[in-house]
Amino acid sequence: MDIIKKYALKNAIDHNGKAVAKAVLPKVLGEDPSLKSDIPSLMKNIEAVVKEVNSMTLDEQISQLKKIAPELLVRERSVQGLPDLPNVGSHVVLRLAPYPSGPLQIGNARMAILNDEYAKKYNGKLILFYDDTIGTSSTTDKLSKGIMPKAYGWIEQDLKWLEVEWHETYYKSDRLEIYYDYCEQLIKKGKAYVCTCDANVWRSVYKAGKKPCPCRSREVEENLYLWDKMLNGAFSEGKAVVRLKTGMELADPAVRDHVIMRISFKDHPRVGKRYCVWPTMEFSWAIDNYLLGVTHVIRGKDLMKEDVVEKQIFDMFGWKHINYLHFGRFSIAIPKSKLKEMIKRGEIKEYDDPRTWNIPSLRRRGIQPEAIREYILHFGMSLADVEGSPEILYGKNRKIIDPIAKRYYFVKDPVKLRLHGYPVPFEAKVPLHPEVEFGYKLYKLDRGETYILVEKKDVNKEARLKDLMNVVFSDGEAIYSQDDLSVKKIHWVLDDHKVKVKVVMPDARVIEGYAESYIKDCKVGDVIQFERFGFGRVDSLDPVVVYYAHR
Ligand SMILES: [Zn+2]
């Protein structure tokens, strides 16, 4: 029975929660060919299980499959790492749909990178489509404070940095007349109506009671008259909406006679107050996906309900369905709730504050775009919700930057000691990288003494100042001693060659200390490693500020 159940669950999850018995049969037989001996009774069993599975919500299906066969939640990977797209015809057209409320988050980056990977794999077209209608989002982006004019540019910059290649750019806010036209067609077909019920009454009486409201039976002429009034601004916000006749009896209350047009007098950053009627996301998507010839929609599973409405709109116009593919929720394991509070309280002001974990903040820390892409692809198209560990991202980033990061010493919590007893002239060449030929930092000590900074915690009996000399500590002094490479190596900065450095940590704490003045040879944007401390990115040189990446 478990074999049937797992494939029924898998089939349901892959098809918006509805399994089909015929599709489950070959999978079951593939795993246990002995069942071929009695296919009619096997089929009966499958049908019973499918019925049971189809009565569950998608989340229940996913959690059950996770229990009995978690391996099936990760879709089969092809050689390139991602499963093949279904129903690929002569060309593939995909779209990215960012809501311009701020810089890209890592979750948006996932959507962008997966679409980009598929566009490249099939040599297809990728459309960047700003989902900038008033009132969109908010279900997917709880932090959003609405459309932010600067965000359009930020998003393009972030996508370019992530090496996402798109071919065309559109703005929903340019296309209101198109949505109006299609809405009117639906009204004329009797498939949509203007509803003037109070929203609360509609929800509690009609939606909850699966009953049509009185507006549902309005004549087309009257609907057109009210629709015109909506467009002319005669209704105030919330006093009228256009509803699609999706059906009042549908099992999922969220899709019962879904709203497709609503009123808002808000100022829009691109089109001002030119429009007061705005489409909902599902409606505009259905129209745009059709008009732009989108073949595959790849998006988070939180948008599965939208598929249902979009498919209904396609049916109402008699258009051929397109393909919808989903992936699970994705987050990075950071204390997000705290982050939301901090943003609310206005404690986080800079859009690339390291605590935000958005793309600009990761870039600022020296996380490389290739590392983010590998990280995203590591989770593939998994439908299970993923809480990605930052350590996986750091591991991928470390591999990329380790060969290119020049090494410097950074001393925090310093003590200043007199260094003496060494033979003069004393010269040390400290390589900028242990394996790669980046040259070296040259130190010439020709007086008999100098001053050196080391970390307080490193001052014990004896130590090796890495790449310089061994010393014995005694009473505020570091005295040259015999070379013995087995002694603990510590980092150091010569007082004559020191420069003050601030390191901004991922939690926005600032650690101050001193680095070698050679760090001034870096360019802003270089990734470096402070030995025994961690990798980071040079954020400014005057003063020297480094954003910490990871160990
Ligand atoms: Zn109504």
XYZ file of C-alpha atoms and ligand atoms in Angstrom:
552
model
C 0.000 0.000 0.000
C 2.883 2.343 0.756
C 4.091 2.059 -2.830
C 0.715 3.245 -4.106
C 0.490 5.969 -1.528
C 3.872 7.475 -2.200
C 3.323 7.640 -5.964
C -0.197 8.976 -5.519
C 1.144 11.701 -3.244
C 3.962 12.454 -5.642
C 1.573 12.660 -8.592
C -0.784 14.925 -6.657
C 2.004 17.258 -5.554
C 3.279 17.541 -9.101
C -0.217 18.461 -10.318
C -1.533 21.071 -7.943
C -2.810 18.595 -5.401
C -4.812 16.339 -7.734
C -3.477 12.889 -8.564
C -4.694 10.815 -11.489
C -4.935 7.050 -10.949
C -3.828 6.189 -14.486
C -0.609 8.141 -14.009
C 0.126 6.398 -10.717
C -0.237 2.873 -12.149
C 2.973 2.715 -14.254
C 5.039 4.075 -11.370
C 3.715 1.392 -9.029
C 4.307 -1.362 -11.580
C 7.784 -0.008 -12.236
C 8.678 -0.531 -8.613
C 6.897 -3.865 -8.148
C 6.359 -5.710 -11.479
C 4.816 -8.710 -9.670
C 1.632 -6.631 -9.281
C 1.034 -6.974 -13.038
C -0.674 -10.304 -12.347
C -3.870 -8.622 -11.193
C -4.163 -5.177 -12.677
C -7.930 -4.697 -12.181
C -7.740 -5.095 -8.431
C -4.525 -3.074 -8.285
C -6.291 -0.300 -10.166
C -9.142 -0.379 -7.638
C -6.660 0.044 -4.820
C -4.950 2.905 -6.625
C -8.258 4.658 -7.204
C -9.139 4.383 -3.523
C -5.772 5.809 -2.477
C -5.941 8.586 -5.065
C -9.355 9.576 -3.761
C -8.008 9.791 -0.249
C -4.930 11.738 -1.342
C -6.964 14.197 -3.405
C -9.036 15.107 -0.382
C -5.947 16.413 1.430
C -4.548 19.900 1.127
C -1.301 20.268 -0.747
C 0.594 20.949 2.464
C -0.761 17.750 4.002
C 0.276 15.820 0.899
C 3.767 17.235 1.059
C 4.169 16.520 4.756
C 2.927 12.924 4.294
C 5.255 12.280 1.405
C 8.079 13.741 3.420
C 7.371 11.066 6.039
C 7.142 8.022 3.784
C 9.373 8.872 0.804
C 11.235 12.171 1.183
C 13.461 11.305 -1.783
C 10.481 11.837 -4.098
C 10.120 15.450 -3.012
C 13.305 16.291 -4.798
C 12.438 16.136 -8.453
C 14.647 13.920 -10.583
C 17.701 15.766 -11.667
C 19.039 15.678 -15.176
C 22.725 15.896 -15.987
C 22.624 19.684 -15.790
C 21.170 19.504 -12.312
C 17.564 20.495 -12.923
C 14.711 18.245 -14.015
C 13.573 18.672 -17.611
C 10.641 20.976 -18.300
C 7.472 19.191 -19.371
C 5.845 19.783 -22.784
C 8.720 21.595 -24.411
C 7.709 22.545 -27.933
C 9.658 24.540 -30.470
C 10.551 27.261 -27.988
C 10.460 28.056 -24.294
C 9.325 31.432 -22.961
C 9.720 32.158 -19.265
C 9.195 35.184 -17.133
C 10.480 36.766 -13.951
C 7.950 38.707 -11.959
C 9.562 40.816 -9.271
C 7.472 43.190 -7.206
C 9.555 46.386 -6.963
C 9.340 46.977 -3.225
C 13.059 46.804 -2.475
C 16.223 45.013 -3.496
C 16.053 41.328 -4.410
C 15.826 38.933 -1.512
C 17.500 35.553 -1.614
C 14.056 33.972 -2.215
C 13.515 36.213 -5.272
C 17.003 35.309 -6.408
C 15.943 31.686 -6.365
C 13.029 32.432 -8.681
C 15.321 34.436 -10.966
C 18.130 31.894 -11.085
C 15.858 28.889 -11.693
C 14.129 30.684 -14.561
C 17.473 31.810 -15.953
C 18.884 28.280 -15.776
C 15.910 26.935 -17.693
C 16.008 29.729 -20.261
C 19.674 28.959 -20.891
C 19.135 25.202 -20.921
C 16.464 25.442 -23.631
C 17.895 28.453 -25.405
C 14.631 30.140 -24.584
C 13.446 33.655 -23.924
C 13.324 35.181 -20.466
C 11.072 38.170 -19.858
C 11.576 40.545 -16.948
C 8.097 41.631 -16.016
C 7.711 44.109 -13.201
C 4.682 43.044 -11.222
C 4.052 46.640 -10.250
C 0.310 46.834 -9.950
C -1.038 48.545 -6.884
C -2.063 46.047 -4.305
C -0.104 43.113 -5.739
C 2.120 41.047 -3.540
C 1.767 41.450 0.235
C 0.932 37.751 0.475
C 4.399 36.818 -0.650
C 6.282 39.796 0.665
C 5.268 40.648 4.194
C 8.043 43.198 4.585
C 6.848 45.158 1.631
C 5.833 48.734 2.114
C 4.523 49.041 -1.395
C 6.228 49.932 -4.626
C 9.500 51.795 -4.213
C 10.625 53.840 -7.215
C 14.308 53.080 -6.652
C 13.628 49.358 -6.532
C 13.235 49.046 -10.307
C 16.868 50.003 -10.823
C 18.053 47.965 -7.889
C 16.385 44.839 -9.181
C 18.010 45.182 -12.606
C 21.360 45.785 -10.989
C 20.936 42.745 -8.743
C 19.838 40.524 -11.630
C 22.799 41.621 -13.747
C 25.121 40.949 -10.873
C 23.618 37.461 -10.489
C 24.315 36.984 -14.217
C 20.648 36.508 -14.997
C 20.127 37.266 -18.690
C 16.752 38.532 -19.761
C 15.649 39.563 -23.222
C 12.680 41.887 -22.779
C 11.404 44.147 -20.027
C 7.763 44.980 -19.324
C 5.886 46.857 -16.655
C 2.387 45.898 -15.611
C 1.741 49.557 -14.893
C 2.063 50.241 -18.648
C -0.659 47.753 -19.489
C -3.749 48.832 -17.564
C -5.749 49.482 -20.756
C -5.057 45.925 -21.868
C -6.369 44.485 -18.608
C -9.437 46.738 -18.821
C -10.138 45.476 -22.298
C -9.962 41.805 -21.284
C -11.987 42.432 -18.153
C -14.706 44.027 -20.260
C -14.666 41.019 -22.587
C -15.239 38.729 -19.596
C -18.114 40.904 -18.407
C -19.647 40.764 -21.874
C -19.279 36.989 -21.924
C -21.149 36.872 -18.606
C -18.058 35.427 -16.923
C -17.421 38.354 -14.603
C -19.564 40.824 -12.666
C -19.273 43.973 -10.633
C -19.841 43.201 -6.980
C -20.846 46.061 -4.716
C -21.282 44.011 -1.555
C -19.506 45.027 1.595
C -16.266 42.978 1.648
C -16.868 41.615 5.152
C -20.423 40.593 4.382
C -19.295 38.939 1.171
C -16.646 36.977 3.033
C -18.748 35.863 5.977
C -22.101 35.311 4.275
C -21.525 34.457 0.628
C -18.028 33.035 0.482
C -18.320 31.097 3.731
C -21.866 29.988 2.867
C -21.003 29.068 -0.755
C -23.928 31.285 -1.814
C -23.952 33.681 -4.755
C -24.330 37.306 -3.755
C -27.161 39.331 -5.391
C -24.663 40.995 -7.760
C -23.831 37.676 -9.396
C -27.092 37.642 -11.331
C -26.811 41.184 -12.708
C -27.408 41.625 -16.415
C -24.397 42.281 -18.641
C -25.669 45.789 -19.430
C -25.852 46.755 -15.789
C -22.399 45.262 -15.142
C -20.970 47.287 -18.000
C -22.569 50.423 -16.619
C -21.096 49.794 -13.149
C -17.715 48.857 -14.643
C -17.698 52.212 -16.411
C -18.473 53.936 -13.143
C -15.567 52.111 -11.517
C -13.217 53.310 -14.231
C -14.503 56.870 -13.912
C -13.769 56.974 -10.206
C -17.396 57.089 -9.109
C -16.856 54.397 -6.471
C -14.526 54.882 -3.568
C -11.975 52.250 -2.551
C -13.512 48.958 -1.499
C -17.011 49.885 -2.680
C -16.918 47.843 -5.867
C -14.813 45.015 -7.309
C -15.025 42.874 -10.404
C -15.384 39.192 -9.580
C -14.727 36.308 -11.877
C -17.345 33.565 -11.902
C -14.844 30.947 -10.783
C -17.636 29.230 -8.858
C -19.120 29.660 -5.389
C -19.187 25.934 -4.696
C -15.418 25.368 -5.084
C -13.786 23.366 -2.303
C -11.115 25.973 -1.721
C -12.785 29.124 -0.342
C -9.854 31.254 -1.484
C -10.754 30.834 -5.141
C -14.545 31.259 -4.900
C -15.579 34.041 -7.293
C -12.157 35.535 -7.165
C -11.637 39.301 -7.430
C -9.911 40.335 -10.650
C -10.246 44.129 -10.479
C -10.299 46.483 -7.532
C -10.247 50.189 -6.880
C -7.276 52.100 -5.550
C -6.633 55.820 -5.632
C -3.061 55.402 -4.480
C -0.335 57.238 -6.298
C 1.735 54.921 -8.464
C 5.433 55.792 -8.835
C 5.352 55.330 -12.603
C 1.855 56.346 -13.674
C 0.767 58.575 -10.825
C -2.985 58.828 -10.395
C -3.835 58.097 -14.006
C -5.677 54.870 -13.056
C -7.990 54.063 -10.200
C -8.828 50.458 -11.101
C -6.122 47.823 -10.740
C -6.047 44.132 -11.651
C -5.188 41.411 -9.165
C -2.013 39.474 -9.797
C -3.763 36.329 -11.079
C -5.812 38.243 -13.606
C -2.969 40.292 -15.008
C -0.798 37.201 -15.164
C -3.323 35.184 -17.073
C -3.621 37.926 -19.683
C 0.100 38.644 -19.923
C 1.171 35.013 -19.993
C -1.153 34.540 -22.925
C -0.265 37.727 -24.796
C 3.474 37.238 -24.435
C 3.398 33.564 -25.294
C 4.805 32.381 -21.964
C 5.121 28.594 -22.097
C 6.228 27.737 -18.574
C 5.598 29.542 -15.315
C 8.110 28.602 -12.658
C 7.222 29.962 -9.263
C 6.835 29.251 -5.582
C 4.218 26.775 -4.443
C 2.576 29.550 -2.423
C 1.179 30.684 -5.775
C -0.591 27.429 -6.656
C -4.011 28.956 -5.986
C -3.227 31.571 -8.572
C -2.694 28.776 -11.116
C -6.272 27.648 -10.568
C -7.683 31.101 -11.276
C -5.343 31.664 -14.213
C -6.355 28.370 -15.787
C -10.014 29.282 -15.427
C -9.401 32.568 -17.229
C -7.598 30.669 -19.991
C -10.624 28.380 -20.277
C -13.049 31.298 -20.429
C -11.179 32.704 -23.413
C -10.608 29.277 -24.942
C -6.835 29.578 -24.785
C -4.544 26.558 -24.627
C -3.171 25.961 -21.104
C 0.446 26.614 -20.323
C 2.688 24.775 -17.857
C 3.036 25.659 -14.196
C 5.950 24.394 -12.111
C 6.528 25.097 -8.454
C 9.204 24.991 -5.866
C 8.919 25.095 -2.073
C 9.416 28.047 0.214
C 12.972 29.055 0.696
C 14.572 30.961 3.483
C 17.928 31.275 5.071
C 18.214 30.166 8.652
C 18.510 33.586 10.257
C 16.326 35.042 12.981
C 13.879 36.551 10.544
C 11.206 37.549 12.988
C 13.761 39.704 14.724
C 14.739 41.197 11.394
C 11.149 42.163 10.625
C 10.857 43.874 13.978
C 14.068 45.776 13.428
C 12.916 46.998 10.040
C 9.577 47.999 11.519
C 11.255 49.929 14.292
C 13.461 51.635 11.738
C 16.670 50.225 13.229
C 17.763 48.946 9.850
C 17.980 51.875 7.508
C 20.504 50.954 4.868
C 19.091 48.706 2.185
C 22.318 46.691 2.129
C 22.655 46.336 5.879
C 24.247 42.888 6.398
C 21.343 41.847 8.629
C 18.870 42.020 5.759
C 20.439 39.121 3.845
C 19.214 40.624 0.605
C 21.324 40.443 -2.535
C 23.051 43.845 -2.156
C 23.971 42.980 1.431
C 25.490 39.654 0.371
C 27.367 41.380 -2.450
C 28.686 43.933 0.021
C 30.055 41.138 2.181
C 31.977 39.562 -0.681
C 29.618 36.676 -1.352
C 30.094 35.891 -5.053
C 27.224 35.537 -7.546
C 28.473 32.093 -8.608
C 28.262 30.957 -4.980
C 24.662 32.147 -4.725
C 23.783 30.371 -7.967
C 25.393 27.124 -6.828
C 23.629 27.462 -3.510
C 20.235 27.941 -5.147
C 20.828 25.052 -7.567
C 21.907 22.884 -4.664
C 18.228 22.907 -3.587
C 17.018 22.511 -7.174
C 13.272 22.430 -7.740
C 12.506 20.792 -4.424
C 8.895 21.224 -3.381
C 9.733 20.783 0.260
C 10.189 23.963 2.226
C 13.870 24.646 2.587
C 15.638 26.476 5.298
C 19.062 26.835 3.785
C 21.994 26.857 6.117
C 24.286 29.856 5.647
C 27.214 27.463 6.129
C 26.440 25.792 2.790
C 26.525 29.172 1.077
C 29.729 30.088 2.886
C 31.337 26.793 1.907
C 30.608 27.423 -1.756
C 31.820 30.998 -1.503
C 35.014 30.017 0.292
C 35.953 27.689 -2.562
C 35.594 30.563 -5.021
C 37.356 33.319 -3.105
C 40.070 31.353 -1.351
C 42.317 31.383 -4.452
C 41.777 35.100 -5.124
C 41.737 36.628 -1.657
C 44.963 38.308 -0.610
C 46.005 37.635 2.953
C 46.482 40.324 5.555
C 46.863 40.393 9.288
C 44.256 42.036 11.458
C 44.797 42.607 15.148
C 41.808 43.342 17.302
C 42.072 44.002 20.991
C 45.776 44.876 20.550
C 48.688 45.207 22.908
C 51.734 47.142 21.848
C 55.061 45.506 22.623
C 58.676 46.434 22.057
C 60.198 43.975 19.639
C 63.947 43.616 19.891
C 66.922 41.314 19.966
C 66.766 40.378 16.306
C 69.818 40.602 14.041
C 69.988 43.772 11.929
C 69.283 44.378 9.153
C 66.294 42.067 9.356
C 64.156 41.499 6.313
C 60.959 39.490 5.920
C 58.925 38.790 2.828
C 55.394 37.875 3.786
C 53.529 36.318 0.846
C 50.144 37.820 -0.035
C 48.851 34.324 -0.680
C 50.201 30.950 0.463
C 49.866 29.303 -2.971
C 49.133 31.928 -5.586
C 51.832 34.329 -6.800
C 50.445 37.668 -5.711
C 53.795 39.018 -4.528
C 54.583 39.777 -0.936
C 54.601 42.322 1.811
C 58.142 43.423 2.537
C 59.262 44.364 6.027
C 62.728 45.760 6.695
C 63.771 46.236 10.274
C 67.083 48.061 10.476
C 67.060 49.674 13.898
C 67.591 47.205 16.680
C 64.039 47.604 17.909
C 60.567 48.414 16.808
C 57.041 48.235 18.153
C 54.574 45.574 17.280
C 50.870 44.978 17.885
C 49.542 41.542 18.728
C 46.266 40.364 20.196
C 46.066 40.344 23.934
C 44.901 36.731 24.022
C 47.949 35.632 22.017
C 50.475 36.954 24.513
C 51.660 33.924 26.384
C 55.143 32.578 26.877
C 56.316 32.202 23.349
C 54.910 32.511 19.843
C 55.871 32.637 16.210
C 55.004 35.949 14.550
C 53.874 34.304 11.343
C 56.384 34.695 8.490
C 58.542 37.001 10.623
C 60.308 35.536 13.645
C 59.838 33.698 16.905
C 59.563 35.718 20.078
C 59.448 35.192 23.808
C 57.063 37.482 25.664
C 58.293 39.127 28.767
C 57.052 42.168 30.576
C 55.694 44.260 27.731
C 58.368 43.069 25.352
C 58.664 40.571 22.554
C 62.214 39.297 22.374
C 63.636 37.556 19.334
C 64.341 33.882 19.854
C 65.539 30.878 17.928
C 63.461 29.763 14.964
C 61.261 26.903 15.986
C 58.417 26.326 13.561
C 56.492 24.163 16.004
C 55.624 27.169 18.138
C 52.087 28.571 17.880
C 51.770 31.008 14.996
C 50.089 34.323 15.656
C 49.378 37.357 13.498
C 50.835 40.767 14.088
C 51.043 44.303 12.775
C 54.103 46.509 12.977
C 53.277 49.763 14.701
C 55.007 51.762 11.941
C 52.917 50.015 9.296
C 49.536 49.949 10.910
C 46.251 51.273 9.660
C 43.035 51.454 11.614
C 40.340 49.110 10.311
C 36.664 48.671 11.052
C 35.158 45.273 10.307
C 31.376 45.166 9.951
C 30.089 41.766 11.021
C 26.978 40.000 9.616
C 25.012 41.051 12.688
C 26.123 44.678 12.060
C 28.446 44.722 15.065
C 31.611 46.676 14.302
C 34.955 45.252 15.366
C 37.814 47.716 15.373
C 41.464 46.872 15.133
C 44.602 47.375 13.095
C 45.714 45.860 9.836
C 48.907 46.128 7.848
C 49.028 49.334 5.824
C 49.575 47.153 2.740
C 45.832 46.691 2.756
C 45.676 50.198 1.276
C 46.965 48.689 -1.987
C 43.620 46.940 -2.366
C 40.785 48.352 -4.411
C 37.324 48.878 -3.020
C 35.443 45.659 -3.762
C 38.429 43.326 -3.384
C 37.841 40.239 -1.320
C 40.558 39.571 1.223
C 41.280 37.266 4.086
C 42.327 38.414 7.497
C 44.291 35.395 8.593
C 42.844 33.474 11.531
C 39.842 35.815 11.464
C 37.910 35.434 8.230
C 37.173 36.532 4.695
C 35.671 39.881 3.837
C 35.265 42.552 1.222
C 36.992 45.941 1.233
C 34.133 48.403 1.450
C 36.133 51.627 1.690
C 39.790 52.625 2.006
C 39.640 55.968 3.741
C 38.856 54.976 6.429
C 39.464 51.272 5.849
C 36.185 49.392 6.308
C 35.835 45.686 5.601
C 32.534 43.792 5.527
C 32.907 40.347 6.991
C 31.895 37.384 4.831
C 32.613 34.234 6.804
C 35.477 32.283 8.304
Zn -21.971 41.220 -4.507
